[in-house]
XYZ file of N, CA, C and O in Angstrom:
736
model
N 0.847 -1.180 0.000
C 0.000 0.000 0.000
C 0.892 1.243 0.000
O 1.844 1.336 0.758
N 0.612 2.186 -0.832
C 1.396 3.411 -0.967
C 1.106 4.349 0.205
O -0.008 4.528 0.635
N 2.170 4.979 0.686
C 2.021 5.995 1.725
C 1.886 7.355 1.051
O 2.647 7.685 0.147
N 0.926 8.124 1.488
C 0.727 9.448 0.916
C 1.375 10.506 1.787
O 1.708 10.267 2.940
N 1.506 11.691 1.212
C 2.079 12.816 1.913
C 1.326 13.068 3.219
O 0.112 12.973 3.276
N 2.073 13.387 4.260
C 1.443 13.657 5.543
C 1.071 15.118 5.697
O 0.575 15.522 6.729
N 1.310 15.928 4.677
C 0.927 17.336 4.723
C -0.592 17.418 4.717
O -1.249 16.861 3.846
N -1.128 18.094 5.707
C -2.574 18.235 5.788
C -2.980 19.534 5.124
O -2.385 20.587 5.365
N -3.978 19.459 4.290
C -4.462 20.630 3.575
C -5.398 21.435 4.465
O -6.178 20.882 5.225
N -5.326 22.746 4.323
C -6.221 23.640 5.033
C -7.440 23.879 4.144
O -7.315 24.466 3.072
N -8.633 23.437 4.560
C -9.811 23.600 3.703
C -10.162 25.066 3.433
O -10.897 25.361 2.512
N -9.608 25.970 4.215
C -9.877 27.402 4.012
C -8.881 28.054 3.059
O -9.039 29.219 2.702
N -7.863 27.316 2.660
C -6.891 27.853 1.715
C -7.593 28.105 0.385
O -8.396 27.280 -0.070
N -7.312 29.235 -0.272
C -8.048 29.576 -1.499
C -7.869 28.602 -2.653
O -8.759 28.481 -3.489
N -6.759 27.881 -2.713
C -6.538 26.942 -3.808
C -6.790 25.492 -3.393
O -6.353 24.561 -4.064
N -7.514 25.308 -2.308
C -7.930 23.972 -1.894
C -9.423 23.861 -2.166
O -10.216 24.701 -1.756
N -9.788 22.826 -2.916
C -11.191 22.593 -3.249
C -11.752 21.512 -2.338
O -11.133 20.463 -2.150
N -12.923 21.767 -1.783
C -13.599 20.817 -0.912
C -14.665 20.095 -1.737
O -15.506 20.732 -2.364
N -14.624 18.783 -1.733
C -15.553 18.000 -2.559
C -16.668 17.351 -1.739
O -17.393 16.504 -2.248
N -16.832 17.753 -0.482
C -17.850 17.113 0.364
C -19.257 17.228 -0.218
O -20.049 16.310 -0.062
N -19.563 18.359 -0.872
C -20.913 18.500 -1.424
C -21.021 18.014 -2.875
O -22.023 18.240 -3.537
N -19.981 17.320 -3.356
C -20.011 16.715 -4.689
C -20.335 15.231 -4.522
O -19.546 14.479 -3.943
N -21.500 14.787 -4.997
C -21.831 13.357 -4.862
C -20.761 12.490 -5.532
O -20.189 12.868 -6.548
N -20.503 11.343 -4.966
C -19.467 10.452 -5.508
C -19.987 9.547 -6.607
O -19.319 8.608 -7.002
N -21.150 9.833 -7.124
C -21.668 9.036 -8.233
C -21.114 9.604 -9.540
O -21.092 10.818 -9.753
N -20.635 8.727 -10.410
C -20.007 9.145 -11.665
C -20.931 10.062 -12.456
O -22.116 9.787 -12.612
N -20.381 11.174 -12.900
C -21.137 12.136 -13.700
C -21.648 13.328 -12.915
O -22.048 14.327 -13.503
N -21.650 13.247 -11.601
C -22.098 14.389 -10.791
C -21.109 15.536 -10.982
O -19.898 15.328 -11.035
N -21.634 16.764 -11.099
C -20.784 17.921 -11.368
C -21.073 19.058 -10.394
O -22.187 19.177 -9.878
N -20.042 19.884 -10.216
C -20.193 21.100 -9.432
C -19.280 22.158 -10.041
O -18.124 21.873 -10.358
N -19.814 23.355 -10.214
C -19.002 24.450 -10.738
C -18.365 25.212 -9.593
O -18.974 25.366 -8.525
N -17.144 25.673 -9.842
C -16.424 26.491 -8.876
C -16.020 27.759 -9.600
O -15.253 27.713 -10.566
N -16.566 28.880 -9.159
C -16.207 30.185 -9.712
C -15.800 31.046 -8.528
O -16.604 31.293 -7.627
N -14.532 31.446 -8.531
C -14.044 32.284 -7.438
C -12.803 33.041 -7.861
O -12.152 32.689 -8.842
N -12.517 34.069 -7.091
C -11.306 34.855 -7.281
C -10.429 34.602 -6.068
O -10.892 34.726 -4.926
N -9.181 34.211 -6.326
C -8.263 33.858 -5.246
C -6.952 34.627 -5.426
O -6.604 35.020 -6.541
N -6.198 34.832 -4.342
C -4.886 35.478 -4.486
C -3.870 34.501 -5.080
O -3.871 33.309 -4.744
N -3.027 35.016 -5.954
C -1.996 34.179 -6.592
C -0.951 33.770 -5.560
O -0.557 34.567 -4.713
N -0.485 32.525 -5.634
C 0.580 32.085 -4.731
C 1.921 32.718 -5.112
O 2.068 33.293 -6.189
N 2.882 32.616 -4.230
C 4.238 33.118 -4.481
C 4.871 32.380 -5.658
O 4.585 31.210 -5.892
N 5.749 33.056 -6.375
C 6.565 32.446 -7.434
C 5.767 31.711 -8.496
O 6.131 30.613 -8.902
N 4.689 32.321 -8.948
C 3.889 31.719 -10.015
C 4.371 32.322 -11.335
O 3.805 33.271 -11.850
N 5.473 31.796 -11.841
C 6.017 32.305 -13.084
C 7.448 31.882 -13.302
O 7.963 30.974 -12.643
N 8.086 32.579 -14.227
C 9.479 32.336 -14.576
C 10.308 33.535 -14.156
O 9.787 34.494 -13.585
N 11.583 33.519 -14.503
C 12.480 34.587 -14.084
C 12.062 35.956 -14.617
O 12.073 36.939 -13.889
N 11.665 36.043 -15.891
C 11.360 37.339 -16.496
C 9.879 37.692 -16.522
O 9.530 38.839 -16.811
N 8.990 36.751 -16.237
C 7.557 37.039 -16.319
C 6.789 36.107 -15.388
O 7.159 34.948 -15.211
N 5.743 36.656 -14.787
C 4.932 35.833 -13.898
C 3.744 36.601 -13.359
O 3.556 37.791 -13.637
N 2.948 35.918 -12.575
C 1.797 36.517 -11.910
C 2.291 37.058 -10.578
O 2.909 36.324 -9.803
N 2.050 38.344 -10.306
C 2.502 38.899 -9.022
C 1.834 38.175 -7.852
O 0.650 37.852 -7.904
N 2.605 37.920 -6.802
C 2.058 37.263 -5.611
C 0.909 38.089 -5.055
O 1.002 39.311 -4.939
N -0.189 37.425 -4.766
C -1.352 38.098 -4.203
C -2.296 38.702 -5.221
O -3.384 39.155 -4.872
N -1.911 38.709 -6.507
C -2.788 39.251 -7.550
C -4.028 38.372 -7.675
O -4.004 37.178 -7.350
N -5.116 38.946 -8.144
C -6.364 38.202 -8.291
C -6.303 37.212 -9.443
O -6.035 37.595 -10.584
N -6.546 35.947 -9.135
C -6.686 34.903 -10.144
C -8.156 34.524 -10.206
O -8.767 34.230 -9.174
N -8.713 34.529 -11.401
C -10.108 34.125 -11.587
C -10.156 32.653 -11.956
O -9.538 32.236 -12.943
N -10.870 31.874 -11.158
C -11.035 30.446 -11.413
C -12.438 30.197 -11.931
O -13.414 30.654 -11.338
N -12.546 29.502 -13.047
C -13.823 29.041 -13.596
C -13.647 27.548 -13.859
O -13.167 27.150 -14.914
N -14.018 26.754 -12.855
C -13.723 25.329 -12.884
C -14.979 24.491 -12.797
O -16.019 24.949 -12.329
N -14.820 23.253 -13.203
C -15.890 22.274 -13.070
C -15.282 21.031 -12.438
O -14.273 20.505 -12.911
N -15.881 20.578 -11.337
C -15.468 19.336 -10.699
C -16.481 18.265 -11.096
O -17.685 18.466 -10.949
N -15.983 17.158 -11.618
C -16.843 16.067 -12.068
C -16.434 14.783 -11.370
O -15.260 14.406 -11.400
N -17.401 14.120 -10.753
C -17.126 12.816 -10.141
C -16.943 11.784 -11.241
O -17.729 11.718 -12.182
N -15.893 11.011 -11.113
C -15.674 9.865 -11.991
C -15.442 8.666 -11.076
O -15.297 8.826 -9.867
N -15.412 7.488 -11.626
C -15.339 6.294 -10.782
C -14.092 6.248 -9.898
O -14.135 5.719 -8.800
N -12.985 6.817 -10.354
C -11.729 6.738 -9.612
C -11.382 7.986 -8.810
O -10.366 8.013 -8.137
N -12.196 9.053 -8.932
C -11.867 10.275 -8.215
C -12.675 11.445 -8.710
O -13.844 11.305 -9.079
N -12.026 12.590 -8.745
C -12.680 13.826 -9.187
C -11.832 14.426 -10.300
O -10.617 14.613 -10.143
N -12.482 14.726 -11.411
C -11.826 15.358 -12.560
C -12.112 16.851 -12.477
O -13.270 17.271 -12.453
N -11.047 17.652 -12.414
C -11.179 19.103 -12.339
C -10.709 19.690 -13.661
O -9.599 19.400 -14.119
N -11.568 20.498 -14.288
C -11.202 21.145 -15.546
C -11.734 22.571 -15.534
O -12.649 22.898 -14.788
N -11.121 23.404 -16.363
C -11.606 24.771 -16.465
C -10.503 25.746 -16.815
O -9.438 25.363 -17.291
N -10.791 27.014 -16.556
C -9.886 28.101 -16.934
C -9.467 28.900 -15.713
O -10.245 29.096 -14.789
N -8.225 29.383 -15.785
C -7.686 30.273 -14.766
C -7.096 31.468 -15.503
O -6.388 31.306 -16.497
N -7.416 32.663 -15.020
C -6.847 33.858 -15.642
C -6.415 34.841 -14.563
O -6.950 34.845 -13.455
N -5.425 35.640 -14.920
C -4.902 36.636 -13.997
C -3.891 37.517 -14.692
O -3.515 37.280 -15.845
N -3.419 38.550 -14.009
C -2.466 39.484 -14.614
C -1.050 38.911 -14.687
O -0.648 38.125 -13.830
N -0.342 39.297 -15.724
C 1.064 38.933 -15.898
C 1.898 40.201 -15.906
O 1.520 41.189 -16.544
N 3.012 40.161 -15.217
C 3.939 41.287 -15.203
C 5.327 40.729 -15.444
O 5.682 39.675 -14.917
N 6.108 41.432 -16.243
C 7.465 40.978 -16.509
C 8.237 42.029 -17.260
O 7.850 43.200 -17.299
N 9.327 41.589 -17.867
C 10.104 42.505 -18.695
C 10.542 41.812 -19.971
O 10.763 40.599 -19.998
N 10.623 42.619 -21.014
C 11.001 42.120 -22.330
C 12.442 41.606 -22.279
O 13.324 42.260 -21.726
N 12.661 40.449 -22.858
C 14.000 39.865 -22.839
C 14.961 40.561 -23.798
O 16.162 40.345 -23.716
N 14.449 41.415 -24.693
C 15.321 42.133 -25.636
C 15.586 43.574 -25.222
O 16.710 44.035 -25.295
N 14.532 44.298 -24.807
C 14.717 45.733 -24.532
C 14.497 46.091 -23.064
O 14.656 47.244 -22.685
N 14.108 45.136 -22.248
C 13.916 45.298 -20.814
C 12.744 46.201 -20.434
O 12.624 46.605 -19.283
N 11.863 46.499 -21.389
C 10.663 47.272 -21.061
C 9.703 46.399 -20.261
O 9.692 45.183 -20.388
N 8.859 47.066 -19.472
C 7.868 46.342 -18.689
C 6.798 45.744 -19.594
O 6.382 46.355 -20.574
N 6.378 44.541 -19.243
C 5.314 43.859 -19.960
C 4.143 43.686 -18.999
O 4.320 43.224 -17.870
N 2.973 44.078 -19.435
C 1.736 43.834 -18.693
C 0.809 43.082 -19.626
O 0.489 43.560 -20.706
N 0.398 41.910 -19.216
C -0.417 41.056 -20.067
C -1.368 40.262 -19.180
O -1.475 40.532 -17.981
N -2.028 39.299 -19.756
C -2.956 38.454 -19.016
C -2.590 36.993 -19.224
O -2.287 36.582 -20.338
N -2.622 36.244 -18.143
C -2.415 34.802 -18.200
C -3.780 34.138 -18.317
O -4.676 34.418 -17.518
N -3.958 33.314 -19.324
C -5.170 32.524 -19.497
C -4.734 31.092 -19.757
O -4.131 30.810 -20.796
N -5.004 30.208 -18.807
C -4.612 28.803 -18.975
C -5.800 27.895 -18.688
O -6.680 28.222 -17.900
N -5.791 26.769 -19.360
C -6.779 25.723 -19.107
C -6.119 24.659 -18.249
O -4.941 24.333 -18.454
N -6.873 24.140 -17.323
C -6.363 23.036 -16.519
C -7.314 21.856 -16.655
O -8.517 22.028 -16.879
N -6.766 20.676 -16.532
C -7.544 19.437 -16.579
C -6.733 18.396 -15.827
O -5.629 18.047 -16.245
N -7.255 17.941 -14.712
C -6.502 17.011 -13.871
C -7.449 16.055 -13.158
O -8.498 16.456 -12.660
N -7.052 14.782 -13.115
C -7.781 13.787 -12.340
C -7.141 13.719 -10.961
O -5.920 13.575 -10.841
N -7.959 13.800 -9.934
C -7.511 13.622 -8.554
C -8.118 12.314 -8.063
O -9.340 12.187 -7.944
N -7.257 11.347 -7.796
C -7.714 9.999 -7.436
C -8.133 9.927 -5.970
O -7.511 10.538 -5.101
N -9.208 9.189 -5.733
C -9.608 8.887 -4.357
C -8.520 8.022 -3.727
O -7.882 7.205 -4.406
N -8.312 8.170 -2.435
C -7.362 7.310 -1.726
C -7.831 5.869 -1.835
O -9.025 5.574 -1.714
N -6.904 4.980 -2.109
C -7.135 3.540 -2.192
C -7.999 3.139 -3.388
O -8.537 2.046 -3.420
N -8.130 4.017 -4.378
C -8.838 3.630 -5.605
C -7.864 2.851 -6.486
O -6.657 2.840 -6.252
N -8.382 2.210 -7.505
C -7.531 1.467 -8.428
C -6.505 2.399 -9.072
O -5.328 2.062 -9.180
N -6.942 3.595 -9.476
C -6.025 4.564 -10.085
C -4.941 4.965 -9.106
O -3.763 5.041 -9.450
N -5.316 5.200 -7.863
C -4.353 5.575 -6.834
C -3.295 4.497 -6.656
O -2.107 4.786 -6.545
N -3.719 3.257 -6.669
C -2.801 2.160 -6.387
C -2.012 1.693 -7.603
O -0.996 1.017 -7.452
N -2.431 2.051 -8.808
C -1.743 1.549 -10.007
C -0.957 2.621 -10.754
O -0.419 2.345 -11.811
N -0.897 3.826 -10.229
C -0.138 4.894 -10.890
C 0.957 5.409 -9.976
O 0.870 5.301 -8.756
N 1.988 5.960 -10.592
C 3.068 6.575 -9.820
C 2.566 7.845 -9.159
O 1.603 8.460 -9.613
N 3.267 8.268 -8.141
C 2.874 9.426 -7.332
C 2.679 10.692 -8.162
O 1.794 11.480 -7.891
N 3.499 10.883 -9.201
C 3.411 12.128 -9.975
C 2.567 12.010 -11.250
O 2.485 12.945 -12.027
N 1.923 10.874 -11.470
C 1.115 10.706 -12.678
C -0.254 11.354 -12.581
O -0.752 11.900 -13.556
N -0.881 11.258 -11.440
C -2.198 11.876 -11.236
C -2.195 12.568 -9.881
O -1.398 12.244 -9.002
N -3.099 13.534 -9.734
C -3.246 14.200 -8.451
C -3.869 13.253 -7.443
O -4.475 12.241 -7.797
N -3.716 13.562 -6.201
C -4.268 12.739 -5.127
C -5.173 13.598 -4.250
O -4.858 14.746 -3.959
N -6.270 13.019 -3.844
C -7.154 13.697 -2.906
C -6.675 13.374 -1.489
O -6.156 12.294 -1.241
N -6.853 14.326 -0.610
C -6.598 14.089 0.803
C -7.945 14.173 1.501
O -8.450 15.269 1.744
N -8.508 13.035 1.734
C -9.874 13.005 2.264
C -10.806 13.553 1.197
O -10.863 13.038 0.083
N -11.505 14.627 1.511
C -12.400 15.273 0.555
C -11.774 16.514 -0.077
O -12.458 17.275 -0.758
N -10.481 16.740 0.160
C -9.833 17.973 -0.292
C -8.907 17.741 -1.482
O -8.252 16.706 -1.591
N -8.856 18.762 -2.350
C -7.992 18.757 -3.530
C -7.110 19.991 -3.461
O -7.602 21.108 -3.290
N -5.800 19.792 -3.605
C -4.865 20.913 -3.653
C -4.655 21.288 -5.115
O -4.000 20.575 -5.867
N -5.212 22.414 -5.507
C -5.153 22.860 -6.897
C -3.835 23.544 -7.251
O -3.487 23.654 -8.428
N -3.066 23.985 -6.257
C -1.864 24.779 -6.532
C -0.841 24.089 -7.432
O -0.356 24.706 -8.387
N -0.453 22.821 -7.210
C 0.533 22.203 -8.112
C 0.055 22.143 -9.569
O 0.828 22.388 -10.492
N -1.222 21.844 -9.776
C -1.769 21.789 -11.133
C -1.761 23.172 -11.763
O -1.384 23.343 -12.925
N -2.165 24.175 -10.997
C -2.159 25.550 -11.487
C -0.744 26.001 -11.818
O -0.493 26.589 -12.863
N 0.189 25.695 -10.950
C 1.590 26.096 -11.164
C 2.139 25.444 -12.439
O 2.759 26.107 -13.263
N 1.887 24.159 -12.624
C 2.360 23.466 -13.832
C 1.775 24.096 -15.089
O 2.488 24.358 -16.060
N 0.472 24.334 -15.089
C -0.186 24.894 -16.275
C 0.317 26.300 -16.570
O 0.588 26.652 -17.724
N 0.464 27.116 -15.540
C 0.892 28.503 -15.734
C 2.325 28.576 -16.246
O 2.616 29.272 -17.223
N 3.216 27.852 -15.602
C 4.631 27.919 -15.988
C 4.842 27.386 -17.404
O 5.617 27.946 -18.173
N 4.128 26.329 -17.781
C 4.265 25.803 -19.137
C 3.695 26.750 -20.193
O 4.118 26.728 -21.344
N 2.748 27.599 -19.810
C 2.137 28.523 -20.765
C 2.960 29.797 -20.964
O 2.754 30.516 -21.944
N 3.886 30.076 -20.073
C 4.648 31.321 -20.150
C 5.831 31.203 -21.093
O 6.472 30.155 -21.167
N 6.146 32.297 -21.797
C 7.316 32.274 -22.683
C 8.605 32.362 -21.869
O 8.690 33.147 -20.914
N 9.602 31.580 -22.233
C 10.893 31.633 -21.539
C 11.602 32.953 -21.831
O 12.347 33.454 -20.994
N 11.366 33.509 -23.017
C 11.951 34.787 -23.421
C 10.828 35.728 -23.842
O 10.560 35.886 -25.035
N 10.163 36.363 -22.872
C 9.021 37.222 -23.218
C 9.456 38.450 -24.010
O 10.559 38.969 -23.827
N 8.572 38.892 -24.911
C 8.840 40.069 -25.724
C 7.718 41.084 -25.537
O 6.556 40.704 -25.409
N 8.092 42.368 -25.564
C 7.071 43.417 -25.463
C 6.228 43.442 -26.740
O 5.057 43.804 -26.712
N 6.839 43.061 -27.844
C 6.134 42.894 -29.118
C 7.000 41.993 -29.998
O 8.203 41.869 -29.786
N 6.374 41.348 -30.976
C 7.078 40.377 -31.815
C 8.314 40.949 -32.508
O 9.322 40.271 -32.635
N 8.233 42.188 -32.981
C 9.342 42.758 -33.739
C 10.240 43.654 -32.883
O 10.899 44.550 -33.404
N 10.306 43.427 -31.587
C 11.144 44.240 -30.700
C 12.599 44.164 -31.172
O 13.167 43.081 -31.267
N 13.212 45.330 -31.477
C 14.585 45.306 -31.973
C 15.643 45.186 -30.871
O 16.807 44.975 -31.164
N 15.258 45.350 -29.618
C 16.217 45.215 -28.530
C 16.946 46.518 -28.239
O 16.465 47.606 -28.541
N 18.137 46.388 -27.659
C 18.938 47.533 -27.240
C 20.201 47.657 -28.082
O 20.741 46.658 -28.547
N 20.663 48.879 -28.237
C 21.966 49.113 -28.876
C 23.027 48.549 -27.941
O 23.037 48.863 -26.744
N 23.909 47.727 -28.454
C 24.913 47.098 -27.606
C 25.965 48.080 -27.105
O 26.640 47.806 -26.119
N 26.089 49.211 -27.758
C 27.082 50.201 -27.346
C 26.562 51.134 -26.257
O 27.217 51.349 -25.259
N 25.370 51.723 -26.472
C 24.876 52.735 -25.531
C 23.733 52.233 -24.645
O 23.365 52.889 -23.675
N 23.155 51.073 -24.963
C 22.103 50.512 -24.131
C 20.732 51.129 -24.312
O 19.814 50.823 -23.574
N 20.557 51.989 -25.310
C 19.253 52.611 -25.578
C 18.422 51.696 -26.476
O 18.968 50.999 -27.325
N 17.101 51.715 -26.303
C 16.254 50.910 -27.194
C 16.398 51.374 -28.648
O 16.341 52.574 -28.933
N 16.604 50.412 -29.560
C 16.805 50.743 -30.968
C 15.645 51.547 -31.546
O 15.844 52.430 -32.380
N 14.428 51.259 -31.121
C 13.292 51.959 -31.720
C 13.141 53.400 -31.238
O 12.313 54.137 -31.760
N 13.957 53.846 -30.291
C 13.932 55.255 -29.873
C 15.118 56.029 -30.454
O 15.215 57.238 -30.267
N 16.000 55.339 -31.139
C 17.190 55.973 -31.711
C 16.946 56.360 -33.166
O 16.147 55.717 -33.854
N 17.633 57.387 -33.654
C 17.469 57.765 -35.063
C 17.970 56.652 -35.990
O 18.800 55.830 -35.603
N 17.461 56.659 -37.206
C 17.798 55.619 -38.176
C 19.295 55.546 -38.473
O 19.823 54.474 -38.756
N 19.985 56.671 -38.392
C 21.419 56.686 -38.712
C 22.306 56.498 -37.470
O 23.501 56.736 -37.512
N 21.718 56.042 -36.384
C 22.473 55.859 -35.136
C 23.571 54.822 -35.335
O 23.349 53.747 -35.884
N 24.765 55.164 -34.898
C 25.873 54.211 -34.953
C 26.941 54.648 -33.969
O 26.946 55.774 -33.476
N 27.817 53.762 -33.696
C 28.974 54.027 -32.851
C 30.185 53.594 -33.648
O 30.271 52.442 -34.061
N 31.084 54.531 -33.861
C 32.284 54.168 -34.602
C 33.270 53.537 -33.637
O 33.647 54.139 -32.636
N 33.650 52.349 -33.948
C 34.674 51.685 -33.158
C 36.017 52.033 -33.786
O 36.293 51.655 -34.916
N 36.799 52.761 -33.041
C 38.095 53.196 -33.551
C 39.188 52.448 -32.814
O 39.186 52.378 -31.586
N 40.074 51.910 -33.601
C 41.232 51.247 -33.010
C 42.005 52.291 -32.214
O 42.331 53.366 -32.735
N 42.283 52.026 -30.943
C 42.961 53.035 -30.116
C 44.301 53.493 -30.703
O 44.744 54.612 -30.459
N 44.931 52.669 -31.512
C 46.209 53.064 -32.124
C 46.013 54.166 -33.163
O 46.934 54.914 -33.462
N 44.794 54.296 -33.713
C 44.492 55.299 -34.724
C 43.676 56.460 -34.158
O 43.335 57.398 -34.878
N 43.323 56.421 -32.896
C 42.452 57.424 -32.285
C 42.972 58.841 -32.451
O 42.201 59.779 -32.664
N 44.228 59.077 -32.361
C 44.805 60.429 -32.494
C 44.549 61.021 -33.880
O 44.433 62.222 -34.039
N 44.418 60.183 -34.900
C 44.148 60.675 -36.239
C 42.769 61.309 -36.328
O 42.534 62.194 -37.159
N 41.791 60.843 -35.527
C 40.458 61.434 -35.516
C 40.506 62.903 -35.115
O 39.689 63.710 -35.577
N 41.457 63.269 -34.266
C 41.583 64.662 -33.833
C 41.982 65.572 -34.994
O 41.693 66.764 -34.988
N 42.638 65.048 -36.000
C 43.065 65.837 -37.145
C 41.895 66.256 -38.047
O 41.992 67.248 -38.756
N 40.811 65.485 -38.029
C 39.678 65.801 -38.894
C 38.708 66.762 -38.227
O 37.747 67.173 -38.849
N 38.921 67.139 -37.009
C 38.006 68.038 -36.308
C 38.410 69.466 -36.415
O 39.367 69.960 -36.703
């Protein structure tokens, strides 16, 4: 018999779903619509959902023979910086989630590895790992403020799109630098 995590879920936690009022007969459904604060570190290095920002959950919990299937949409604000020009990015995260949470001691629980399906703890479901996986996989590793962002000038560090078309930096060999003074 598999031993499950001894971490006890807090039923009052915003990302913990309570299934007590969901009948355990296959096909029974319950909708969950709520706004919850985003957990810490929901994102990547350059872009993510700010901790505590409002996440809108529009979910459906469905009883199946082996557990509860949770599906739906999660949306919230995204903040980050462009990987080319370092400008601030403000966008929206919209992800779909779909996860089976197996009842303890069900056939699915006993025949799958620990990380293959979610696990219920009594009547509670911890939605945070599923949300974190979906959000992080949906985010770009190299976010851009716009598709055609030209980035920064490597010499002066200014955004290329704010510089004049003829902007350039003459790289002069230091051995010839004194000759430049003759042309002035």
